Each structure stands twice: as C-alpha cells, then as structure tokens.
Short mmCIF file of N, CA and C in Angstrom, two decimals:
data_model
loop_
_atom_site.label_atom_id
_atom_site.label_comp_id
_atom_site.label_asym_id
_atom_site.label_seq_id
_atom_site.Cartn_x
_atom_site.Cartn_y
_atom_site.Cartn_z
N MET A 20 12.45 -16.15 15.09
CA MET A 20 11.60 -15.08 15.56
C MET A 20 10.93 -14.40 14.36
N THR A 21 9.61 -14.31 14.39
CA THR A 21 8.87 -13.70 13.29
C THR A 21 9.01 -12.18 13.33
N GLY A 22 8.63 -11.54 12.23
CA GLY A 22 8.62 -10.08 12.17
C GLY A 22 7.70 -9.49 13.22
N ARG A 23 6.57 -10.16 13.45
CA ARG A 23 5.64 -9.70 14.47
C ARG A 23 6.27 -9.73 15.86
N ASP A 24 7.02 -10.80 16.14
CA ASP A 24 7.70 -10.92 17.44
C ASP A 24 8.77 -9.84 17.59
N GLN A 25 9.52 -9.61 16.53
CA GLN A 25 10.56 -8.58 16.58
C GLN A 25 9.96 -7.20 16.76
N PHE A 26 8.84 -6.94 16.09
CA PHE A 26 8.18 -5.65 16.25
C PHE A 26 7.75 -5.45 17.70
N LYS A 27 7.13 -6.48 18.29
CA LYS A 27 6.69 -6.39 19.69
C LYS A 27 7.87 -6.13 20.62
N LYS A 28 8.99 -6.81 20.35
CA LYS A 28 10.17 -6.68 21.19
C LYS A 28 10.71 -5.24 21.19
N TYR A 29 10.69 -4.60 20.04
CA TYR A 29 11.28 -3.26 19.90
C TYR A 29 10.24 -2.15 19.78
N LYS A 30 8.98 -2.45 20.05
CA LYS A 30 7.90 -1.48 19.86
C LYS A 30 8.13 -0.19 20.65
N SER A 31 8.59 -0.29 21.88
CA SER A 31 8.82 0.91 22.71
C SER A 31 9.87 1.82 22.08
N LEU A 32 10.97 1.23 21.62
CA LEU A 32 12.03 2.02 20.98
C LEU A 32 11.53 2.63 19.67
N ILE A 33 10.79 1.86 18.89
CA ILE A 33 10.26 2.37 17.62
C ILE A 33 9.32 3.54 17.89
N LYS A 34 8.49 3.42 18.92
CA LYS A 34 7.55 4.50 19.27
C LYS A 34 8.31 5.77 19.65
N ILE A 35 9.40 5.63 20.38
CA ILE A 35 10.23 6.80 20.74
C ILE A 35 10.78 7.46 19.48
N LEU A 36 11.30 6.64 18.56
CA LEU A 36 11.85 7.18 17.32
C LEU A 36 10.78 7.87 16.47
N ILE A 37 9.57 7.29 16.45
CA ILE A 37 8.46 7.93 15.72
C ILE A 37 8.19 9.31 16.30
N ASN A 38 8.15 9.41 17.62
CA ASN A 38 7.88 10.69 18.27
C ASN A 38 9.00 11.70 18.05
N ILE A 39 10.23 11.24 18.03
CA ILE A 39 11.36 12.15 17.77
C ILE A 39 11.26 12.71 16.36
N PHE A 40 11.02 11.84 15.37
CA PHE A 40 10.97 12.31 13.98
C PHE A 40 9.69 13.08 13.67
N LYS A 41 8.65 12.88 14.46
CA LYS A 41 7.40 13.64 14.28
C LYS A 41 7.66 15.13 14.45
N ILE A 42 8.62 15.47 15.29
CA ILE A 42 8.97 16.88 15.55
C ILE A 42 9.36 17.60 14.26
N PHE A 43 9.97 16.87 13.32
CA PHE A 43 10.46 17.49 12.09
C PHE A 43 9.36 17.75 11.06
N GLY A 44 8.16 17.27 11.30
CA GLY A 44 7.03 17.56 10.42
C GLY A 44 6.94 16.65 9.20
N ASN A 45 5.83 16.80 8.54
CA ASN A 45 5.50 15.96 7.40
C ASN A 45 6.49 16.08 6.23
N PRO A 46 6.88 17.29 5.82
CA PRO A 46 7.79 17.39 4.66
C PRO A 46 9.13 16.67 4.87
N ILE A 47 9.70 16.79 6.06
CA ILE A 47 11.00 16.15 6.33
C ILE A 47 10.82 14.63 6.38
N ASN A 48 9.76 14.16 7.03
CA ASN A 48 9.51 12.72 7.10
C ASN A 48 9.25 12.14 5.71
N LEU A 49 8.55 12.87 4.86
CA LEU A 49 8.31 12.42 3.49
C LEU A 49 9.63 12.36 2.71
N PHE A 50 10.46 13.38 2.88
CA PHE A 50 11.77 13.38 2.24
C PHE A 50 12.60 12.17 2.70
N LEU A 51 12.60 11.90 4.01
CA LEU A 51 13.37 10.78 4.54
C LEU A 51 12.81 9.42 4.09
N LEU A 52 11.48 9.33 3.96
CA LEU A 52 10.88 8.10 3.44
C LEU A 52 11.39 7.82 2.03
N LYS A 53 11.43 8.85 1.21
CA LYS A 53 11.94 8.69 -0.16
C LYS A 53 13.45 8.44 -0.16
N PHE A 54 14.16 9.13 0.71
CA PHE A 54 15.62 9.01 0.76
C PHE A 54 16.04 7.58 1.13
N PHE A 55 15.30 6.96 2.05
CA PHE A 55 15.63 5.60 2.51
C PHE A 55 14.82 4.52 1.77
N ARG A 56 14.25 4.87 0.63
CA ARG A 56 13.42 3.95 -0.16
C ARG A 56 14.16 2.65 -0.50
N ASN A 57 15.47 2.74 -0.76
CA ASN A 57 16.22 1.57 -1.22
C ASN A 57 17.14 0.98 -0.18
N THR A 58 17.04 1.42 1.06
CA THR A 58 17.88 0.88 2.12
C THR A 58 17.44 -0.55 2.45
N ASN A 59 18.37 -1.47 2.39
CA ASN A 59 18.07 -2.89 2.60
C ASN A 59 18.09 -3.27 4.08
N GLY A 60 17.60 -4.45 4.37
CA GLY A 60 17.68 -5.03 5.71
C GLY A 60 16.67 -4.47 6.68
N LYS A 61 16.83 -4.90 7.92
CA LYS A 61 15.91 -4.50 8.99
C LYS A 61 15.96 -3.01 9.25
N LEU A 62 17.15 -2.41 9.12
CA LEU A 62 17.26 -0.97 9.32
C LEU A 62 16.37 -0.22 8.34
N GLY A 63 16.40 -0.61 7.07
CA GLY A 63 15.56 0.03 6.07
C GLY A 63 14.08 -0.11 6.38
N ILE A 64 13.67 -1.30 6.80
CA ILE A 64 12.26 -1.54 7.12
C ILE A 64 11.83 -0.67 8.30
N VAL A 65 12.66 -0.57 9.33
CA VAL A 65 12.32 0.24 10.50
C VAL A 65 12.26 1.72 10.14
N LEU A 66 13.25 2.20 9.38
CA LEU A 66 13.25 3.61 9.00
C LEU A 66 12.02 3.95 8.15
N ARG A 67 11.71 3.12 7.16
CA ARG A 67 10.53 3.40 6.33
C ARG A 67 9.25 3.37 7.17
N TYR A 68 9.18 2.46 8.13
CA TYR A 68 8.01 2.40 9.00
C TYR A 68 7.86 3.70 9.80
N ILE A 69 8.95 4.18 10.37
CA ILE A 69 8.92 5.41 11.16
C ILE A 69 8.41 6.58 10.32
N PHE A 70 8.98 6.74 9.12
CA PHE A 70 8.62 7.88 8.28
C PHE A 70 7.22 7.72 7.68
N LEU A 71 6.83 6.48 7.38
CA LEU A 71 5.48 6.22 6.90
C LEU A 71 4.46 6.54 7.98
N LYS A 72 4.75 6.13 9.19
CA LYS A 72 3.86 6.37 10.33
C LYS A 72 3.63 7.88 10.54
N ASN A 73 4.66 8.68 10.24
CA ASN A 73 4.57 10.13 10.43
C ASN A 73 4.00 10.88 9.22
N THR A 74 3.75 10.18 8.11
CA THR A 74 3.25 10.88 6.91
C THR A 74 1.91 10.36 6.41
N ALA A 75 1.61 9.11 6.63
CA ALA A 75 0.35 8.53 6.14
C ALA A 75 -0.81 8.92 7.06
N LYS A 76 -2.01 8.76 6.55
CA LYS A 76 -3.21 9.06 7.34
C LYS A 76 -3.28 8.18 8.58
N LYS A 77 -3.00 6.87 8.40
CA LYS A 77 -3.02 5.94 9.53
C LYS A 77 -2.17 4.72 9.18
N VAL A 78 -1.36 4.26 10.13
CA VAL A 78 -0.51 3.08 9.94
C VAL A 78 -0.54 2.28 11.23
N GLY A 79 -0.82 0.98 11.12
CA GLY A 79 -0.86 0.09 12.27
C GLY A 79 0.52 -0.41 12.66
N ASP A 80 0.54 -1.47 13.45
CA ASP A 80 1.79 -2.09 13.91
C ASP A 80 2.30 -3.10 12.89
N ASN A 81 3.62 -3.30 12.91
CA ASN A 81 4.28 -4.33 12.13
C ASN A 81 3.97 -4.21 10.63
N VAL A 82 4.21 -3.03 10.08
CA VAL A 82 4.05 -2.78 8.65
C VAL A 82 5.43 -2.81 8.02
N SER A 83 5.62 -3.71 7.06
CA SER A 83 6.91 -3.88 6.40
C SER A 83 6.83 -3.36 4.97
N ILE A 84 7.53 -2.27 4.73
CA ILE A 84 7.65 -1.72 3.37
C ILE A 84 9.04 -2.09 2.90
N GLN A 85 9.12 -3.00 1.94
CA GLN A 85 10.41 -3.47 1.43
C GLN A 85 11.07 -2.40 0.56
N PRO A 86 12.33 -2.60 0.18
CA PRO A 86 13.02 -1.61 -0.65
C PRO A 86 12.35 -1.43 -2.02
N ASN A 87 12.55 -0.24 -2.57
CA ASN A 87 12.12 0.10 -3.92
C ASN A 87 10.61 0.06 -4.09
N VAL A 88 9.89 0.51 -3.06
CA VAL A 88 8.43 0.67 -3.14
C VAL A 88 8.16 2.17 -3.26
N PHE A 89 7.33 2.53 -4.24
CA PHE A 89 6.97 3.93 -4.46
C PHE A 89 5.56 4.14 -3.94
N ILE A 90 5.42 5.11 -3.03
CA ILE A 90 4.13 5.39 -2.39
C ILE A 90 3.81 6.87 -2.55
N PHE A 91 2.61 7.15 -3.08
CA PHE A 91 2.17 8.52 -3.30
C PHE A 91 0.78 8.73 -2.69
N GLY A 92 0.44 9.96 -2.38
CA GLY A 92 -0.86 10.27 -1.80
C GLY A 92 -1.01 9.75 -0.39
N LEU A 93 0.07 9.83 0.37
CA LEU A 93 0.08 9.26 1.73
C LEU A 93 -1.00 9.84 2.64
N HIS A 94 -1.38 11.08 2.41
CA HIS A 94 -2.39 11.71 3.26
C HIS A 94 -3.75 11.02 3.17
N ASN A 95 -3.94 10.16 2.16
CA ASN A 95 -5.19 9.42 1.98
C ASN A 95 -5.02 7.91 2.13
N ILE A 96 -3.91 7.48 2.71
CA ILE A 96 -3.63 6.05 2.84
C ILE A 96 -3.73 5.61 4.30
N GLU A 97 -4.49 4.51 4.51
CA GLU A 97 -4.61 3.88 5.82
C GLU A 97 -4.15 2.44 5.69
N ILE A 98 -3.26 2.02 6.57
CA ILE A 98 -2.71 0.67 6.54
C ILE A 98 -2.90 0.04 7.92
N GLY A 99 -3.41 -1.19 7.95
CA GLY A 99 -3.66 -1.89 9.21
C GLY A 99 -2.42 -2.54 9.78
N ASN A 100 -2.61 -3.51 10.63
CA ASN A 100 -1.53 -4.24 11.30
C ASN A 100 -1.07 -5.43 10.46
N ASN A 101 0.21 -5.78 10.63
CA ASN A 101 0.79 -6.97 9.99
C ASN A 101 0.62 -6.96 8.47
N VAL A 102 1.05 -5.88 7.87
CA VAL A 102 0.96 -5.70 6.42
C VAL A 102 2.36 -5.71 5.85
N SER A 103 2.53 -6.40 4.71
CA SER A 103 3.82 -6.38 4.02
C SER A 103 3.60 -5.96 2.57
N ILE A 104 4.42 -5.02 2.14
CA ILE A 104 4.41 -4.56 0.75
C ILE A 104 5.81 -4.81 0.22
N HIS A 105 5.89 -5.66 -0.78
CA HIS A 105 7.18 -6.17 -1.25
C HIS A 105 7.79 -5.30 -2.34
N PRO A 106 9.06 -5.56 -2.71
CA PRO A 106 9.79 -4.67 -3.62
C PRO A 106 9.09 -4.40 -4.95
N MET A 107 9.39 -3.24 -5.46
CA MET A 107 8.98 -2.78 -6.79
C MET A 107 7.48 -2.56 -6.93
N CYS A 108 6.79 -2.29 -5.83
CA CYS A 108 5.36 -1.96 -5.90
C CYS A 108 5.18 -0.47 -6.10
N TYR A 109 4.07 -0.11 -6.74
CA TYR A 109 3.70 1.29 -6.96
C TYR A 109 2.34 1.47 -6.31
N ILE A 110 2.30 2.27 -5.25
CA ILE A 110 1.09 2.46 -4.45
C ILE A 110 0.69 3.92 -4.54
N GLU A 111 -0.48 4.19 -5.10
CA GLU A 111 -0.94 5.58 -5.26
C GLU A 111 -2.29 5.71 -4.56
N GLY A 112 -2.37 6.56 -3.56
CA GLY A 112 -3.57 6.67 -2.75
C GLY A 112 -4.29 7.99 -2.84
N GLU A 113 -4.09 8.73 -3.89
CA GLU A 113 -4.70 10.06 -4.00
C GLU A 113 -6.22 10.00 -3.87
N GLY A 114 -6.84 8.96 -4.41
CA GLY A 114 -8.30 8.80 -4.33
C GLY A 114 -8.76 8.08 -3.09
N GLY A 115 -7.84 7.70 -2.24
CA GLY A 115 -8.16 6.96 -1.02
C GLY A 115 -7.73 5.51 -1.14
N LEU A 116 -7.03 5.04 -0.13
CA LEU A 116 -6.57 3.65 -0.11
C LEU A 116 -6.59 3.15 1.32
N THR A 117 -7.30 2.05 1.54
CA THR A 117 -7.34 1.41 2.85
C THR A 117 -6.89 -0.03 2.69
N ILE A 118 -5.88 -0.41 3.47
CA ILE A 118 -5.36 -1.78 3.47
C ILE A 118 -5.61 -2.32 4.88
N GLY A 119 -6.35 -3.41 4.97
CA GLY A 119 -6.71 -3.99 6.27
C GLY A 119 -5.57 -4.77 6.90
N ASP A 120 -5.87 -5.41 8.02
CA ASP A 120 -4.90 -6.21 8.76
C ASP A 120 -4.54 -7.48 7.99
N ASN A 121 -3.31 -7.95 8.22
CA ASN A 121 -2.84 -9.24 7.69
C ASN A 121 -2.95 -9.34 6.18
N VAL A 122 -2.43 -8.32 5.50
CA VAL A 122 -2.43 -8.27 4.04
C VAL A 122 -1.00 -8.36 3.55
N SER A 123 -0.79 -9.14 2.50
CA SER A 123 0.51 -9.22 1.85
C SER A 123 0.35 -8.82 0.39
N ILE A 124 1.16 -7.87 -0.05
CA ILE A 124 1.16 -7.41 -1.43
C ILE A 124 2.50 -7.79 -2.02
N ALA A 125 2.49 -8.74 -2.94
CA ALA A 125 3.73 -9.28 -3.52
C ALA A 125 4.37 -8.26 -4.47
N HIS A 126 5.61 -8.57 -4.85
CA HIS A 126 6.43 -7.64 -5.62
C HIS A 126 5.80 -7.27 -6.97
N SER A 127 6.15 -6.08 -7.41
CA SER A 127 5.77 -5.54 -8.72
C SER A 127 4.27 -5.35 -8.89
N SER A 128 3.55 -5.15 -7.81
CA SER A 128 2.11 -4.88 -7.90
C SER A 128 1.86 -3.38 -7.91
N THR A 129 0.69 -3.00 -8.44
CA THR A 129 0.32 -1.60 -8.58
C THR A 129 -1.09 -1.39 -8.06
N LEU A 130 -1.26 -0.37 -7.22
CA LEU A 130 -2.58 0.05 -6.75
C LEU A 130 -2.76 1.50 -7.17
N ILE A 131 -3.74 1.77 -8.03
CA ILE A 131 -3.96 3.11 -8.58
C ILE A 131 -5.37 3.57 -8.26
N SER A 132 -5.51 4.64 -7.48
CA SER A 132 -6.84 5.13 -7.09
C SER A 132 -7.29 6.31 -7.94
N THR A 133 -6.59 6.60 -9.02
CA THR A 133 -6.99 7.67 -9.94
C THR A 133 -7.13 7.09 -11.34
N ASN A 134 -7.80 7.85 -12.18
CA ASN A 134 -8.00 7.43 -13.56
C ASN A 134 -8.12 8.68 -14.42
N HIS A 135 -7.82 8.57 -15.70
CA HIS A 135 -7.98 9.69 -16.63
C HIS A 135 -9.31 9.57 -17.36
N THR A 136 -9.91 10.72 -17.61
CA THR A 136 -11.08 10.77 -18.49
C THR A 136 -10.59 11.17 -19.88
N TRP A 137 -11.48 11.11 -20.84
CA TRP A 137 -11.10 11.51 -22.20
C TRP A 137 -12.26 12.25 -22.88
N ALA A 138 -13.10 12.87 -22.06
CA ALA A 138 -14.30 13.54 -22.57
C ALA A 138 -14.00 14.81 -23.37
N ASP A 139 -13.00 15.57 -22.95
CA ASP A 139 -12.68 16.83 -23.63
C ASP A 139 -11.77 16.55 -24.82
N LYS A 140 -12.35 16.55 -26.01
CA LYS A 140 -11.61 16.22 -27.22
C LYS A 140 -10.65 17.33 -27.66
N LYS A 141 -10.79 18.50 -27.05
CA LYS A 141 -9.95 19.64 -27.44
C LYS A 141 -8.55 19.57 -26.85
N ILE A 142 -8.37 18.71 -25.85
CA ILE A 142 -7.05 18.57 -25.22
C ILE A 142 -6.65 17.11 -25.21
N PRO A 143 -5.34 16.84 -25.19
CA PRO A 143 -4.90 15.44 -25.14
C PRO A 143 -5.44 14.73 -23.89
N ILE A 144 -5.64 13.43 -24.02
CA ILE A 144 -6.19 12.62 -22.92
C ILE A 144 -5.40 12.82 -21.64
N LYS A 145 -4.07 12.88 -21.75
CA LYS A 145 -3.26 13.00 -20.53
C LYS A 145 -3.51 14.29 -19.76
N TYR A 146 -4.13 15.30 -20.42
CA TYR A 146 -4.45 16.55 -19.74
C TYR A 146 -5.93 16.65 -19.37
N ASN A 147 -6.73 15.63 -19.70
CA ASN A 147 -8.13 15.61 -19.31
C ASN A 147 -8.24 15.45 -17.79
N LYS A 148 -9.43 15.71 -17.29
CA LYS A 148 -9.69 15.64 -15.85
C LYS A 148 -9.39 14.23 -15.32
N GLU A 149 -8.83 14.19 -14.11
CA GLU A 149 -8.62 12.93 -13.40
C GLU A 149 -9.82 12.65 -12.52
N THR A 150 -10.16 11.37 -12.39
CA THR A 150 -11.19 10.96 -11.44
C THR A 150 -10.53 10.15 -10.33
N HIS A 151 -11.21 10.10 -9.19
CA HIS A 151 -10.69 9.37 -8.04
C HIS A 151 -11.69 8.32 -7.59
N GLY A 152 -11.19 7.19 -7.17
CA GLY A 152 -12.02 6.13 -6.62
C GLY A 152 -11.23 5.34 -5.61
N ALA A 153 -11.71 5.30 -4.39
CA ALA A 153 -10.97 4.64 -3.31
C ALA A 153 -10.80 3.15 -3.58
N ILE A 154 -9.65 2.63 -3.16
CA ILE A 154 -9.37 1.20 -3.18
C ILE A 154 -9.44 0.73 -1.73
N ILE A 155 -10.17 -0.35 -1.51
CA ILE A 155 -10.27 -0.93 -0.17
C ILE A 155 -9.84 -2.39 -0.26
N ILE A 156 -8.85 -2.75 0.54
CA ILE A 156 -8.42 -4.14 0.65
C ILE A 156 -8.72 -4.56 2.08
N ASP A 157 -9.70 -5.43 2.23
CA ASP A 157 -10.09 -5.88 3.57
C ASP A 157 -9.00 -6.75 4.19
N GLU A 158 -9.24 -7.23 5.40
CA GLU A 158 -8.23 -8.03 6.11
C GLU A 158 -8.09 -9.42 5.51
N ASP A 159 -6.92 -10.02 5.76
CA ASP A 159 -6.61 -11.38 5.36
C ASP A 159 -6.70 -11.56 3.84
N VAL A 160 -5.92 -10.74 3.13
CA VAL A 160 -5.88 -10.78 1.66
C VAL A 160 -4.45 -10.95 1.21
N TRP A 161 -4.26 -11.75 0.19
CA TRP A 161 -2.95 -11.93 -0.44
C TRP A 161 -3.06 -11.45 -1.88
N ILE A 162 -2.25 -10.45 -2.21
CA ILE A 162 -2.17 -9.92 -3.56
C ILE A 162 -0.91 -10.52 -4.18
N GLY A 163 -1.06 -11.32 -5.24
CA GLY A 163 0.07 -11.97 -5.89
C GLY A 163 0.95 -10.97 -6.64
N CYS A 164 2.08 -11.45 -7.15
CA CYS A 164 3.03 -10.56 -7.82
C CYS A 164 2.47 -10.05 -9.15
N GLY A 165 2.80 -8.81 -9.46
CA GLY A 165 2.42 -8.21 -10.72
C GLY A 165 0.93 -7.93 -10.88
N VAL A 166 0.21 -7.82 -9.80
CA VAL A 166 -1.23 -7.54 -9.85
C VAL A 166 -1.45 -6.04 -10.04
N ARG A 167 -2.50 -5.69 -10.77
CA ARG A 167 -2.91 -4.30 -10.93
C ARG A 167 -4.32 -4.17 -10.35
N ILE A 168 -4.48 -3.28 -9.37
CA ILE A 168 -5.79 -3.00 -8.79
C ILE A 168 -6.12 -1.56 -9.13
N LEU A 169 -7.26 -1.37 -9.81
CA LEU A 169 -7.64 -0.06 -10.33
C LEU A 169 -8.61 0.65 -9.39
N SER A 170 -8.81 1.94 -9.64
CA SER A 170 -9.61 2.77 -8.75
C SER A 170 -11.04 2.25 -8.60
N GLY A 171 -11.57 2.45 -7.40
CA GLY A 171 -12.94 2.08 -7.10
C GLY A 171 -13.15 0.62 -6.76
N VAL A 172 -12.08 -0.15 -6.58
CA VAL A 172 -12.19 -1.59 -6.34
C VAL A 172 -12.09 -1.90 -4.85
N ARG A 173 -12.87 -2.89 -4.44
CA ARG A 173 -12.76 -3.43 -3.08
C ARG A 173 -12.45 -4.92 -3.18
N ILE A 174 -11.39 -5.34 -2.47
CA ILE A 174 -11.04 -6.75 -2.36
C ILE A 174 -11.52 -7.17 -0.97
N PHE A 175 -12.49 -8.08 -0.94
CA PHE A 175 -13.09 -8.47 0.33
C PHE A 175 -12.22 -9.48 1.08
N SER A 176 -12.53 -9.67 2.36
CA SER A 176 -11.74 -10.51 3.27
C SER A 176 -11.51 -11.91 2.74
N ARG A 177 -10.37 -12.45 3.17
CA ARG A 177 -9.98 -13.83 2.90
C ARG A 177 -10.02 -14.14 1.40
N SER A 178 -9.41 -13.24 0.64
CA SER A 178 -9.34 -13.42 -0.81
C SER A 178 -7.89 -13.45 -1.26
N VAL A 179 -7.67 -14.09 -2.39
CA VAL A 179 -6.36 -14.17 -3.01
C VAL A 179 -6.50 -13.64 -4.43
N VAL A 180 -5.59 -12.77 -4.83
CA VAL A 180 -5.56 -12.27 -6.20
C VAL A 180 -4.33 -12.89 -6.86
N ALA A 181 -4.56 -13.71 -7.88
CA ALA A 181 -3.49 -14.46 -8.54
C ALA A 181 -2.53 -13.52 -9.27
N ALA A 182 -1.30 -13.96 -9.40
CA ALA A 182 -0.26 -13.18 -10.06
C ALA A 182 -0.70 -12.72 -11.44
N GLY A 183 -0.41 -11.46 -11.74
CA GLY A 183 -0.67 -10.90 -13.05
C GLY A 183 -2.09 -10.44 -13.30
N ALA A 184 -2.98 -10.60 -12.34
CA ALA A 184 -4.38 -10.21 -12.54
C ALA A 184 -4.53 -8.69 -12.62
N VAL A 185 -5.55 -8.27 -13.36
CA VAL A 185 -5.94 -6.86 -13.41
C VAL A 185 -7.35 -6.79 -12.85
N VAL A 186 -7.47 -6.17 -11.68
CA VAL A 186 -8.75 -6.12 -10.97
C VAL A 186 -9.39 -4.75 -11.22
N ASN A 187 -10.48 -4.75 -11.98
CA ASN A 187 -11.15 -3.49 -12.32
C ASN A 187 -12.56 -3.39 -11.73
N LYS A 188 -12.96 -4.38 -10.92
CA LYS A 188 -14.24 -4.32 -10.22
C LYS A 188 -14.14 -5.14 -8.94
N SER A 189 -15.13 -4.97 -8.07
CA SER A 189 -15.13 -5.65 -6.78
C SER A 189 -15.79 -7.02 -6.89
N PHE A 190 -15.36 -7.93 -5.98
CA PHE A 190 -15.91 -9.28 -5.92
C PHE A 190 -16.22 -9.61 -4.47
N LYS A 191 -17.00 -10.69 -4.25
CA LYS A 191 -17.34 -11.11 -2.90
C LYS A 191 -16.11 -11.66 -2.17
N GLU A 192 -16.27 -11.93 -0.87
CA GLU A 192 -15.17 -12.45 -0.05
C GLU A 192 -14.93 -13.94 -0.31
N ASN A 193 -13.80 -14.43 0.22
CA ASN A 193 -13.43 -15.85 0.15
C ASN A 193 -13.32 -16.38 -1.28
N VAL A 194 -12.61 -15.63 -2.12
CA VAL A 194 -12.47 -16.07 -3.51
C VAL A 194 -11.01 -15.96 -3.97
N LEU A 195 -10.70 -16.76 -4.98
CA LEU A 195 -9.44 -16.64 -5.71
C LEU A 195 -9.78 -15.93 -7.00
N LEU A 196 -9.15 -14.78 -7.22
CA LEU A 196 -9.37 -13.98 -8.42
C LEU A 196 -8.18 -14.14 -9.34
N GLY A 197 -8.41 -14.11 -10.63
CA GLY A 197 -7.30 -14.16 -11.58
C GLY A 197 -7.76 -13.75 -12.96
N GLY A 198 -6.80 -13.38 -13.80
CA GLY A 198 -7.09 -13.06 -15.18
C GLY A 198 -7.08 -11.58 -15.49
N ILE A 199 -7.27 -11.29 -16.80
CA ILE A 199 -7.29 -9.91 -17.30
C ILE A 199 -8.53 -9.76 -18.18
N PRO A 200 -9.57 -9.08 -17.73
CA PRO A 200 -9.75 -8.57 -16.37
C PRO A 200 -10.01 -9.74 -15.41
N ALA A 201 -9.84 -9.45 -14.13
CA ALA A 201 -9.99 -10.49 -13.11
C ALA A 201 -11.42 -11.01 -13.05
N LYS A 202 -11.50 -12.29 -12.75
CA LYS A 202 -12.80 -12.94 -12.51
C LYS A 202 -12.59 -13.96 -11.40
N VAL A 203 -13.67 -14.46 -10.85
CA VAL A 203 -13.57 -15.47 -9.79
C VAL A 203 -13.14 -16.79 -10.42
N ILE A 204 -12.01 -17.31 -9.94
CA ILE A 204 -11.51 -18.61 -10.38
C ILE A 204 -12.16 -19.71 -9.56
N LYS A 205 -12.21 -19.49 -8.24
CA LYS A 205 -12.90 -20.44 -7.36
C LYS A 205 -13.12 -19.80 -6.01
N GLU A 206 -14.03 -20.38 -5.25
CA GLU A 206 -14.25 -19.96 -3.86
C GLU A 206 -13.26 -20.68 -2.98
N ILE A 207 -12.80 -20.00 -1.92
CA ILE A 207 -11.88 -20.61 -0.97
C ILE A 207 -12.49 -20.54 0.42
N ASN A 208 -12.04 -21.43 1.30
CA ASN A 208 -12.55 -21.45 2.67
C ASN A 208 -11.49 -21.00 3.63
#
C-alpha cells in the first residue's frame, strides 16, 4: 500500500485531528511541530502533517515531512499534494515558498528565500539588510540530495535537480539541472 493509499484510507481521521489541534492555535501547533521534529515512523509523519497543516499558509493532501527537517517562515509556505521532504532538509520560506504537486525533495537539501546585502559598509555584512525572493517549485519535480535552491528561483515542471547542485537562477521546464552554479545538463521528456 502506497503512502497515497494510506493517506486516503485515514483521511477522515486525520481531518478530525487537524480540526481538534486547530483549536489550540498557531503557537501551540508550531511548538508541537518542532517538538515532534524527530519522531520516527508513520506516527511522526502524521503528527508533523497535522501541525504543518495548522501553521503553514497552505498544505495539500499526502505531505510527508520526514524526521529532522527544519522549516521556518511557515506563514509564507504553500505545499501541494503528494509532496515528500526527506531528512535533514532546511526549508526557509520567509520570502515566500510554493511547492507544487508531486514533488520530492531528497535529504540534506536547502531552500532559502532570503539573502543578505552588503551595501552598508559601516556595519558587518551579517547585520546588513535582508532581501526576500520567493522560491517556486512547480509540479512533478525531483530535487536530488544536497541541493541548494536560492531566493528568487523557479524550478519549472517536470524537472530534475541533480544531487549537490546550487540553483541560483530559473530555467525552463523538462530539464535536468546540475552543477555549481546549476546549468542545464540535458532536456528530459
């Protein structure tokens, strides 16, 4: 039985649990999402889904957040259906983050929607103004392990980002991206 099938089977119960925990408000759900960050197994996946659903801007069905995933800026994050985010990922959505349907983000990947400027020479770079740029990952995308996607990037539909790539600009759909910085390796069908 696939994860999608299991989600459909228990969707009614999950919806009831979402509504029960919604009563406790955003701060409690955010605390519980962090508290259960490292809980293994199906229980951990279900609990993280419930708390994510109650704290993020929008979350679809069958979203699997594996253990040890760090997620920030939930109020600006939208996640579609059938999405999996694997262990040790760092997801920051302060500048806006949209993940489409049927997306898989492999372990140890990073999505950063903010950036530092360095224009004010009177203060250290780390205290300079931050800029924001939304990240958009369209549907049917596979992000390989250890990928870095930087602010302002859009990954178009039916694309694959090879392991270890650093994506600092947008590319057309149906491509395999790889390298530092990322470039089109080949077109895919």
